[in-house]
PDB file of C-alpha atoms and ligand atoms in Angstrom:
ATOM      1  CA  MET D   1      59.820  44.454 171.167  1.00  0.00           C
ATOM      2  CA  SER D   2      59.311  43.673 167.468  1.00  0.00           C
ATOM      3  CA  ALA D   3      59.437  40.118 166.202  1.00  0.00           C
ATOM      4  CA  PRO D   4      62.206  39.179 163.775  1.00  0.00           C
ATOM      5  CA  ILE D   5      61.305  39.658 160.159  1.00  0.00           C
ATOM      6  CA  ARG D   6      61.272  36.717 157.714  1.00  0.00           C
ATOM      7  CA  LEU D   7      62.886  36.866 154.294  1.00  0.00           C
ATOM      8  CA  GLY D   8      61.167  34.988 151.476  1.00  0.00           C
ATOM      9  CA  ILE D   9      63.276  34.690 148.347  1.00  0.00           C
ATOM     10  CA  ASN D  10      61.348  34.474 145.098  1.00  0.00           C
ATOM     11  CA  ILE D  11      63.223  32.253 142.634  1.00  0.00           C
ATOM     12  CA  ASP D  12      60.994  32.822 139.583  1.00  0.00           C
ATOM     13  CA  HIS D  13      63.695  34.588 137.620  1.00  0.00           C
ATOM     14  CA  VAL D  14      66.211  31.807 138.047  1.00  0.00           C
ATOM     15  CA  ALA D  15      63.633  29.797 136.118  1.00  0.00           C
ATOM     16  CA  THR D  16      63.241  32.649 133.612  1.00  0.00           C
ATOM     17  CA  LEU D  17      66.951  32.383 132.846  1.00  0.00           C
ATOM     18  CA  ARG D  18      66.797  28.593 132.599  1.00  0.00           C
ATOM     19  CA  ASN D  19      63.812  28.727 130.262  1.00  0.00           C
ATOM     20  CA  ALA D  20      65.577  31.220 127.974  1.00  0.00           C
ATOM     21  CA  ARG D  21      67.709  28.292 126.763  1.00  0.00           C
ATOM     22  CA  GLY D  22      65.181  25.559 127.340  1.00  0.00           C
ATOM     23  CA  GLY D  23      67.483  23.293 129.352  1.00  0.00           C
ATOM     24  CA  ALA D  24      67.873  22.563 133.050  1.00  0.00           C
ATOM     25  CA  HIS D  25      70.412  25.261 133.987  1.00  0.00           C
ATOM     26  CA  PRO D  26      70.312  27.291 136.207  1.00  0.00           C
ATOM     27  CA  ASP D  27      68.221  25.108 138.492  1.00  0.00           C
ATOM     28  CA  PRO D  28      65.703  27.005 140.693  1.00  0.00           C
ATOM     29  CA  LEU D  29      65.899  24.285 143.353  1.00  0.00           C
ATOM     30  CA  LYS D  30      69.677  24.724 143.643  1.00  0.00           C
ATOM     31  CA  ALA D  31      69.120  28.495 143.917  1.00  0.00           C
ATOM     32  CA  ALA D  32      66.486  27.954 146.605  1.00  0.00           C
ATOM     33  CA  LYS D  33      68.833  25.780 148.679  1.00  0.00           C
ATOM     34  CA  LEU D  34      71.623  28.332 148.353  1.00  0.00           C
ATOM     35  CA  ALA D  35      69.287  31.174 149.356  1.00  0.00           C
ATOM     36  CA  VAL D  36      68.262  29.266 152.490  1.00  0.00           C
ATOM     37  CA  GLU D  37      71.915  28.626 153.380  1.00  0.00           C
ATOM     38  CA  ALA D  38      72.544  32.372 153.030  1.00  0.00           C
ATOM     39  CA  GLY D  39      69.698  33.419 155.345  1.00  0.00           C
ATOM     40  CA  ALA D  40      66.351  33.117 153.564  1.00  0.00           C
ATOM     41  CA  ASN D  41      63.541  31.806 155.775  1.00  0.00           C
ATOM     42  CA  ASN D  42      61.124  30.829 153.008  1.00  0.00           C
ATOM     43  CA  ILE D  43      61.149  30.270 149.290  1.00  0.00           C
ATOM     44  CA  THR D  44      58.487  31.825 147.091  1.00  0.00           C
ATOM     45  CA  ALA D  45      57.582  30.696 143.579  1.00  0.00           C
ATOM     46  CA  HIS D  46      54.809  31.890 141.282  1.00  0.00           C
ATOM     47  CA  LEU D  47      53.255  29.202 139.095  1.00  0.00           C
ATOM     48  CA  ARG D  48      51.730  31.309 136.331  1.00  0.00           C
ATOM     49  CA  GLU D  49      49.023  30.103 134.004  1.00  0.00           C
ATOM     50  CA  ASP D  50      51.435  30.319 131.021  1.00  0.00           C
ATOM     51  CA  ARG D  51      54.313  28.629 132.958  1.00  0.00           C
ATOM     52  CA  ARG D  52      56.694  31.345 131.728  1.00  0.00           C
ATOM     53  CA  HIS D  53      59.125  30.725 134.574  1.00  0.00           C
ATOM     54  CA  ILE D  54      58.265  28.215 137.326  1.00  0.00           C
ATOM     55  CA  ARG D  55      56.795  24.937 136.070  1.00  0.00           C
ATOM     56  CA  ASP D  56      54.784  22.206 137.742  1.00  0.00           C
ATOM     57  CA  ASP D  57      57.822  19.950 138.141  1.00  0.00           C
ATOM     58  CA  ASP D  58      59.691  22.791 139.900  1.00  0.00           C
ATOM     59  CA  ILE D  59      56.921  23.013 142.488  1.00  0.00           C
ATOM     60  CA  ALA D  60      56.995  19.244 142.986  1.00  0.00           C
ATOM     61  CA  ARG D  61      60.784  19.256 143.470  1.00  0.00           C
ATOM     62  CA  LEU D  62      60.714  22.277 145.789  1.00  0.00           C
ATOM     63  CA  ILE D  63      58.093  20.633 147.982  1.00  0.00           C
ATOM     64  CA  ALA D  64      59.934  17.313 148.017  1.00  0.00           C
ATOM     65  CA  GLU D  65      63.411  18.676 148.713  1.00  0.00           C
ATOM     66  CA  LEU D  66      63.222  22.032 150.491  1.00  0.00           C
ATOM     67  CA  GLU D  67      63.561  22.018 154.245  1.00  0.00           C
ATOM     68  CA  CYS D  68      62.030  25.481 154.644  1.00  0.00           C
ATOM     69  CA  PRO D  69      58.444  26.593 153.982  1.00  0.00           C
ATOM     70  CA  LEU D  70      57.368  27.091 150.348  1.00  0.00           C
ATOM     71  CA  ASN D  71      55.089  30.008 149.546  1.00  0.00           C
ATOM     72  CA  LEU D  72      53.206  29.290 146.312  1.00  0.00           C
ATOM     73  CA  GLU D  73      52.080  32.446 144.531  1.00  0.00           C
ATOM     74  CA  MET D  74      49.004  31.663 142.491  1.00  0.00           C
ATOM     75  CA  ALA D  75      45.966  33.117 140.797  1.00  0.00           C
ATOM     76  CA  ALA D  76      42.659  32.111 142.373  1.00  0.00           C
ATOM     77  CA  THR D  77      41.714  29.860 139.463  1.00  0.00           C
ATOM     78  CA  THR D  78      40.274  26.355 139.543  1.00  0.00           C
ATOM     79  CA  GLU D  79      43.487  24.980 138.019  1.00  0.00           C
ATOM     80  CA  MET D  80      45.795  26.592 140.588  1.00  0.00           C
ATOM     81  CA  GLN D  81      43.494  25.733 143.476  1.00  0.00           C
ATOM     82  CA  ALA D  82      43.606  22.066 142.459  1.00  0.00           C
ATOM     83  CA  ILE D  83      47.428  22.171 142.231  1.00  0.00           C
ATOM     84  CA  ALA D  84      47.706  23.789 145.674  1.00  0.00           C
ATOM     85  CA  LEU D  85      45.349  21.270 147.247  1.00  0.00           C
ATOM     86  CA  LYS D  86      47.323  18.425 145.681  1.00  0.00           C
ATOM     87  CA  THR D  87      50.835  19.675 146.434  1.00  0.00           C
ATOM     88  CA  LYS D  88      50.030  21.301 149.828  1.00  0.00           C
ATOM     89  CA  PRO D  89      52.632  24.072 150.051  1.00  0.00           C
ATOM     90  CA  HIS D  90      53.131  25.634 153.486  1.00  0.00           C
ATOM     91  CA  ALA D  91      51.635  28.896 152.223  1.00  0.00           C
ATOM     92  CA  ALA D  92      49.757  30.282 149.230  1.00  0.00           C
ATOM     93  CA  CYS D  93      49.710  33.926 148.230  1.00  0.00           C
ATOM     94  CA  LEU D  94      46.730  34.729 146.013  1.00  0.00           C
ATOM     95  CA  VAL D  95      47.648  37.238 143.324  1.00  0.00           C
ATOM     96  CA  PRO D  96      45.827  38.759 140.369  1.00  0.00           C
ATOM     97  CA  GLU D  97      47.206  37.541 137.062  1.00  0.00           C
ATOM     98  CA  LYS D  98      46.838  39.032 133.613  1.00  0.00           C
ATOM     99  CA  ARG D  99      48.202  37.081 130.692  1.00  0.00           C
ATOM    100  CA  GLU D 100      49.975  39.996 128.958  1.00  0.00           C
ATOM    101  CA  GLU D 101      51.547  41.643 132.035  1.00  0.00           C
ATOM    102  CA  ARG D 102      55.304  41.429 132.566  1.00  0.00           C
ATOM    103  CA  THR D 103      54.929  41.065 136.318  1.00  0.00           C
ATOM    104  CA  THR D 104      52.122  41.189 138.881  1.00  0.00           C
ATOM    105  CA  GLU D 105      51.068  44.770 138.246  1.00  0.00           C
ATOM    106  CA  GLY D 106      48.626  45.471 141.030  1.00  0.00           C
ATOM    107  CA  GLY D 107      46.962  43.949 144.027  1.00  0.00           C
ATOM    108  CA  LEU D 108      43.849  41.794 144.162  1.00  0.00           C
ATOM    109  CA  ASP D 109      40.540  43.622 144.265  1.00  0.00           C
ATOM    110  CA  VAL D 110      39.272  41.825 147.338  1.00  0.00           C
ATOM    111  CA  VAL D 111      36.289  44.186 147.600  1.00  0.00           C
ATOM    112  CA  ALA D 112      34.929  43.402 144.119  1.00  0.00           C
ATOM    113  CA  GLN D 113      35.976  39.758 144.148  1.00  0.00           C
ATOM    114  CA  HIS D 114      34.880  38.811 147.634  1.00  0.00           C
ATOM    115  CA  ASN D 115      32.365  36.194 146.476  1.00  0.00           C
ATOM    116  CA  MET D 116      34.814  34.568 144.070  1.00  0.00           C
ATOM    117  CA  LEU D 117      37.668  34.555 146.608  1.00  0.00           C
ATOM    118  CA  ALA D 118      35.750  33.412 149.690  1.00  0.00           C
ATOM    119  CA  PRO D 119      35.426  29.716 148.747  1.00  0.00           C
ATOM    120  CA  VAL D 120      39.014  29.553 147.433  1.00  0.00           C
ATOM    121  CA  VAL D 121      40.424  31.025 150.643  1.00  0.00           C
ATOM    122  CA  ALA D 122      38.212  28.754 152.756  1.00  0.00           C
ATOM    123  CA  GLU D 123      39.243  25.594 150.924  1.00  0.00           C
ATOM    124  CA  LEU D 124      42.960  26.385 151.094  1.00  0.00           C
ATOM    125  CA  VAL D 125      42.782  27.368 154.777  1.00  0.00           C
ATOM    126  CA  ASP D 126      40.804  24.213 155.580  1.00  0.00           C
ATOM    127  CA  ALA D 127      43.576  22.216 153.874  1.00  0.00           C
ATOM    128  CA  GLY D 128      46.070  23.724 156.331  1.00  0.00           C
ATOM    129  CA  ILE D 129      47.667  26.141 153.851  1.00  0.00           C
ATOM    130  CA  ARG D 130      48.490  29.593 155.222  1.00  0.00           C
ATOM    131  CA  VAL D 131      46.800  31.931 152.765  1.00  0.00           C
ATOM    132  CA  SER D 132      47.812  35.520 152.133  1.00  0.00           C
ATOM    133  CA  LEU D 133      46.089  38.004 149.835  1.00  0.00           C
ATOM    134  CA  PHE D 134      48.294  40.308 147.758  1.00  0.00           C
ATOM    135  CA  ILE D 135      46.601  43.707 148.022  1.00  0.00           C
ATOM    136  CA  ALA D 136      47.269  47.429 147.918  1.00  0.00           C
ATOM    137  CA  ALA D 137      47.515  49.098 151.326  1.00  0.00           C
ATOM    138  CA  GLU D 138      44.028  50.598 151.005  1.00  0.00           C
ATOM    139  CA  ARG D 139      41.666  50.632 153.977  1.00  0.00           C
ATOM    140  CA  ARG D 140      38.738  49.086 152.079  1.00  0.00           C
ATOM    141  CA  GLN D 141      40.920  46.286 150.673  1.00  0.00           C
ATOM    142  CA  ILE D 142      42.375  45.511 154.080  1.00  0.00           C
ATOM    143  CA  GLU D 143      38.947  45.504 155.711  1.00  0.00           C
ATOM    144  CA  ALA D 144      37.600  43.245 152.960  1.00  0.00           C
ATOM    145  CA  ALA D 145      40.579  40.899 153.430  1.00  0.00           C
ATOM    146  CA  SER D 146      39.809  40.656 157.128  1.00  0.00           C
ATOM    147  CA  ARG D 147      36.228  39.615 156.317  1.00  0.00           C
ATOM    148  CA  LEU D 148      37.602  36.645 154.369  1.00  0.00           C
ATOM    149  CA  ARG D 149      39.155  33.898 156.490  1.00  0.00           C
ATOM    150  CA  SER D 150      42.652  34.698 155.229  1.00  0.00           C
ATOM    151  CA  PRO D 151      45.205  34.745 158.054  1.00  0.00           C
ATOM    152  CA  ALA D 152      47.582  37.083 156.208  1.00  0.00           C
ATOM    153  CA  ILE D 153      47.896  39.829 153.621  1.00  0.00           C
ATOM    154  CA  GLU D 154      50.883  40.837 151.528  1.00  0.00           C
ATOM    155  CA  ILE D 155      51.002  44.557 150.829  1.00  0.00           C
ATOM    156  CA  HIS D 156      51.956  45.406 147.225  1.00  0.00           C
ATOM    157  CA  VAL D 157      54.703  48.000 147.678  1.00  0.00           C
ATOM    158  CA  GLY D 158      55.553  48.326 143.966  1.00  0.00           C
ATOM    159  CA  ALA D 159      54.022  51.800 143.576  1.00  0.00           C
ATOM    160  CA  TRP D 160      56.143  53.100 146.470  1.00  0.00           C
ATOM    161  CA  CYS D 161      59.319  51.529 145.046  1.00  0.00           C
ATOM    162  CA  ASP D 162      58.589  52.906 141.547  1.00  0.00           C
ATOM    163  CA  ALA D 163      57.957  56.422 142.889  1.00  0.00           C
ATOM    164  CA  LEU D 164      61.295  56.359 144.747  1.00  0.00           C
ATOM    165  CA  THR D 165      63.219  55.036 141.725  1.00  0.00           C
ATOM    166  CA  GLU D 166      61.673  57.677 139.472  1.00  0.00           C
ATOM    167  CA  GLY D 167      62.357  60.494 141.966  1.00  0.00           C
ATOM    168  CA  ARG D 168      58.652  61.283 142.487  1.00  0.00           C
ATOM    169  CA  MET D 169      59.202  62.040 146.159  1.00  0.00           C
ATOM    170  CA  ASP D 170      55.724  63.419 146.948  1.00  0.00           C
ATOM    171  CA  ASP D 171      54.136  60.283 145.497  1.00  0.00           C
ATOM    172  CA  ALA D 172      56.644  58.136 147.388  1.00  0.00           C
ATOM    173  CA  GLU D 173      55.772  59.876 150.655  1.00  0.00           C
ATOM    174  CA  ALA D 174      52.040  59.415 150.055  1.00  0.00           C
ATOM    175  CA  GLU D 175      52.561  55.723 149.220  1.00  0.00           C
ATOM    176  CA  TRP D 176      54.723  55.280 152.309  1.00  0.00           C
ATOM    177  CA  ARG D 177      51.994  56.712 154.550  1.00  0.00           C
ATOM    178  CA  CYS D 178      49.473  54.288 153.008  1.00  0.00           C
ATOM    179  CA  ILE D 179      51.807  51.332 153.612  1.00  0.00           C
ATOM    180  CA  ARG D 180      52.549  52.375 157.207  1.00  0.00           C
ATOM    181  CA  ASP D 181      48.905  53.055 158.095  1.00  0.00           C
ATOM    182  CA  GLY D 182      47.702  49.981 156.197  1.00  0.00           C
ATOM    183  CA  ALA D 183      50.133  47.731 158.050  1.00  0.00           C
ATOM    184  CA  ARG D 184      48.889  49.109 161.382  1.00  0.00           C
ATOM    185  CA  LEU D 185      45.238  48.657 160.446  1.00  0.00           C
ATOM    186  CA  ALA D 186      45.811  45.115 159.196  1.00  0.00           C
ATOM    187  CA  GLN D 187      47.541  44.138 162.401  1.00  0.00           C
ATOM    188  CA  GLU D 188      44.738  45.658 164.472  1.00  0.00           C
ATOM    189  CA  LEU D 189      42.293  43.543 162.465  1.00  0.00           C
ATOM    190  CA  GLY D 190      44.273  40.420 163.345  1.00  0.00           C
ATOM    191  CA  LEU D 191      45.936  39.886 159.967  1.00  0.00           C
ATOM    192  CA  GLU D 192      49.575  38.830 159.642  1.00  0.00           C
ATOM    193  CA  VAL D 193      51.257  41.459 157.459  1.00  0.00           C
ATOM    194  CA  HIS D 194      53.739  40.732 154.671  1.00  0.00           C
ATOM    195  CA  ALA D 195      55.081  43.039 151.951  1.00  0.00           C
ATOM    196  CA  GLY D 196      56.679  42.638 148.563  1.00  0.00           C
ATOM    197  CA  HIS D 197      57.264  43.711 144.995  1.00  0.00           C
ATOM    198  CA  GLY D 198      60.069  45.820 143.641  1.00  0.00           C
ATOM    199  CA  LEU D 199      62.123  45.871 146.859  1.00  0.00           C
ATOM    200  CA  ASN D 200      65.884  46.481 146.871  1.00  0.00           C
ATOM    201  CA  TYR D 201      68.374  46.777 149.754  1.00  0.00           C
ATOM    202  CA  GLU D 202      67.355  50.351 150.652  1.00  0.00           C
ATOM    203  CA  THR D 203      63.597  49.898 150.447  1.00  0.00           C
ATOM    204  CA  ALA D 204      63.724  46.546 152.252  1.00  0.00           C
ATOM    205  CA  GLU D 205      65.644  48.194 155.098  1.00  0.00           C
ATOM    206  CA  ARG D 206      63.036  50.928 155.361  1.00  0.00           C
ATOM    207  CA  ILE D 207      60.056  48.567 155.197  1.00  0.00           C
ATOM    208  CA  ALA D 208      61.640  46.289 157.809  1.00  0.00           C
ATOM    209  CA  ALA D 209      61.437  49.203 160.241  1.00  0.00           C
ATOM    210  CA  LEU D 210      57.646  48.861 160.290  1.00  0.00           C
ATOM    211  CA  PRO D 211      57.166  46.535 163.263  1.00  0.00           C
ATOM    212  CA  GLU D 212      53.829  45.185 161.981  1.00  0.00           C
ATOM    213  CA  ILE D 213      55.500  43.589 158.959  1.00  0.00           C
ATOM    214  CA  VAL D 214      56.678  40.046 159.601  1.00  0.00           C
ATOM    215  CA  GLU D 215      57.711  38.885 156.123  1.00  0.00           C
ATOM    216  CA  LEU D 216      59.160  40.345 152.928  1.00  0.00           C
ATOM    217  CA  ASN D 217      59.108  38.518 149.593  1.00  0.00           C
ATOM    218  CA  ILE D 218      61.836  39.602 147.213  1.00  0.00           C
ATOM    219  CA  GLY D 219      62.842  38.235 143.824  1.00  0.00           C
ATOM    220  CA  HIS D 220      63.874  40.268 140.811  1.00  0.00           C
ATOM    221  CA  PHE D 221      66.394  42.539 142.515  1.00  0.00           C
ATOM    222  CA  ILE D 222      68.083  39.623 144.304  1.00  0.00           C
ATOM    223  CA  VAL D 223      68.459  37.585 141.110  1.00  0.00           C
ATOM    224  CA  GLY D 224      69.747  40.707 139.319  1.00  0.00           C
ATOM    225  CA  GLU D 225      72.331  41.402 142.048  1.00  0.00           C
ATOM    226  CA  ALA D 226      73.347  37.747 141.958  1.00  0.00           C
ATOM    227  CA  VAL D 227      74.762  38.400 138.464  1.00  0.00           C
ATOM    228  CA  PHE D 228      77.292  40.780 140.041  1.00  0.00           C
ATOM    229  CA  ASP D 229      77.863  39.402 143.533  1.00  0.00           C
ATOM    230  CA  GLY D 230      76.578  35.831 143.554  1.00  0.00           C
ATOM    231  CA  LEU D 231      73.267  34.672 144.988  1.00  0.00           C
ATOM    232  CA  GLY D 232      74.572  33.861 148.460  1.00  0.00           C
ATOM    233  CA  GLU D 233      76.090  37.321 148.843  1.00  0.00           C
ATOM    234  CA  SER D 234      72.991  39.139 147.598  1.00  0.00           C
ATOM    235  CA  VAL D 235      70.745  37.179 149.995  1.00  0.00           C
ATOM    236  CA  ARG D 236      73.170  37.873 152.876  1.00  0.00           C
ATOM    237  CA  ARG D 237      73.187  41.598 152.076  1.00  0.00           C
ATOM    238  CA  MET D 238      69.404  41.652 151.943  1.00  0.00           C
ATOM    239  CA  ARG D 239      69.211  39.860 155.295  1.00  0.00           C
ATOM    240  CA  GLU D 240      71.589  42.453 156.783  1.00  0.00           C
ATOM    241  CA  ALA D 241      69.576  45.353 155.370  1.00  0.00           C
ATOM    242  CA  MET D 242      66.350  43.962 156.815  1.00  0.00           C
ATOM    243  CA  ASP D 243      67.922  43.257 160.207  1.00  0.00           C
ATOM    244  CA  LYS D 244      69.286  46.814 160.283  1.00  0.00           C
ATOM    245  CA  GLY D 245      65.839  48.226 159.503  1.00  0.00           C
ATOM    246  CA  ARG D 246      64.195  46.028 162.125  1.00  0.00           C
ATOM    247  CA  ALA D 247      66.796  47.027 164.740  1.00  0.00           C
ATOM    248  CA  ALA D 248      65.979  50.688 164.044  1.00  0.00           C
ATOM    249  CA  SER D 249      62.323  49.933 164.681  1.00  0.00           C
ATOM    250  CA  VAL D 250      63.101  48.184 167.975  1.00  0.00           C
ATOM    251  CA  SER D 251      65.217  51.112 169.149  1.00  0.00           C
ATOM    252  CA  GLY D 252      62.499  53.639 168.230  1.00  0.00           C
ATOM    253  CA  ARG D 253      64.516  55.173 165.381  1.00  0.00           C
ATOM    254  CA  ALA D 254      62.028  54.032 162.738  1.00  0.00           C
ATOM    255  CA  PRO D 255      60.252  56.613 160.559  1.00  0.00           C
TER     256      PRO D 255
HETATM  257  N1  LIG G 301      55.290  39.206 146.197  1.00  0.00           N
HETATM  258  C1  LIG G 301      54.377  38.938 145.236  1.00  0.00           C
HETATM  259  C2  LIG G 301      52.992  38.583 145.658  1.00  0.00           C
HETATM  260  C3  LIG G 301      54.734  38.977 143.873  1.00  0.00           C
HETATM  261  O1  LIG G 301      53.819  38.705 142.928  1.00  0.00           O
HETATM  262  C4  LIG G 301      56.082  39.244 143.540  1.00  0.00           C
HETATM  263  C5  LIG G 301      56.497  39.230 142.105  1.00  0.00           C
HETATM  264  O2  LIG G 301      56.327  37.987 141.566  1.00  0.00           O
HETATM  265  C6  LIG G 301      56.990  39.481 144.562  1.00  0.00           C
HETATM  266  C7  LIG G 301      56.568  39.475 145.884  1.00  0.00           C
HETATM  267  C8  LIG G 301      58.444  39.728 144.294  1.00  0.00           C
HETATM  268  O3  LIG G 301      58.582  40.910 143.568  1.00  0.00           O
HETATM  269  P1  LIG G 301      60.014  41.272 142.985  1.00  0.00           P
HETATM  270  O4  LIG G 301      60.375  40.194 142.031  1.00  0.00           O
HETATM  271  O5  LIG G 301      59.780  42.593 142.336  1.00  0.00           O
HETATM  272  O6  LIG G 301      60.945  41.352 144.147  1.00  0.00           O
END
């Protein structure tokens, strides 16, 4: 029987909206509390080098006031490592970060960056922070992640989501096979498997049917849907979609 699947709501774009006017509204902490009330298990926030959305004081307030785990997305830089060690979030997801990109465009290259990442992962894990590495579902990346002491990976599913949205069905099918096989391999290697990036109700339902995946992190689509339906309703609908997908997996109806 598959374990339940956790929903992590990424509140970065509530902060994007707040920062567009430079004031305090809308407050990402208020959004985080509402998301938890509506069924989120964790809150995720990415503290970027340029502080374009989440800021240091947001992280401090989230840690002080949230009753659920906080997953801090961060680049593996000296600055972010120091912040994580000081603030001690429940979890840290290490992501690649390029200054000019609009969003996190690809996964970490754990193969090429093994020597740089190893001490960062070790220090965070030793501090009791559950580390995950945001990577593509490629065999060599997953195997390299398992050689680090990271307890978890998060599979970057953006390429699959983009292929579906753009109607490139052959590409979508190929990406799906990579995600499915990568999730299986990661679990066999003892890694906890998460997924995220670009998910909507339909893709979250489908991903939730993979029994190896225990957590999804979802942001942009939820905040976008909140404009139409309200944040509580969009989180509830996402929870329902994921539970439906997971139930299909339990009953053997998964792809
Ligand atoms: N997971 C990680 C590691 C990410 O970097 C992001 C984007 O910040 C997400 C999940 C959420 O992606 P989206 O906003 O497209 O749902």
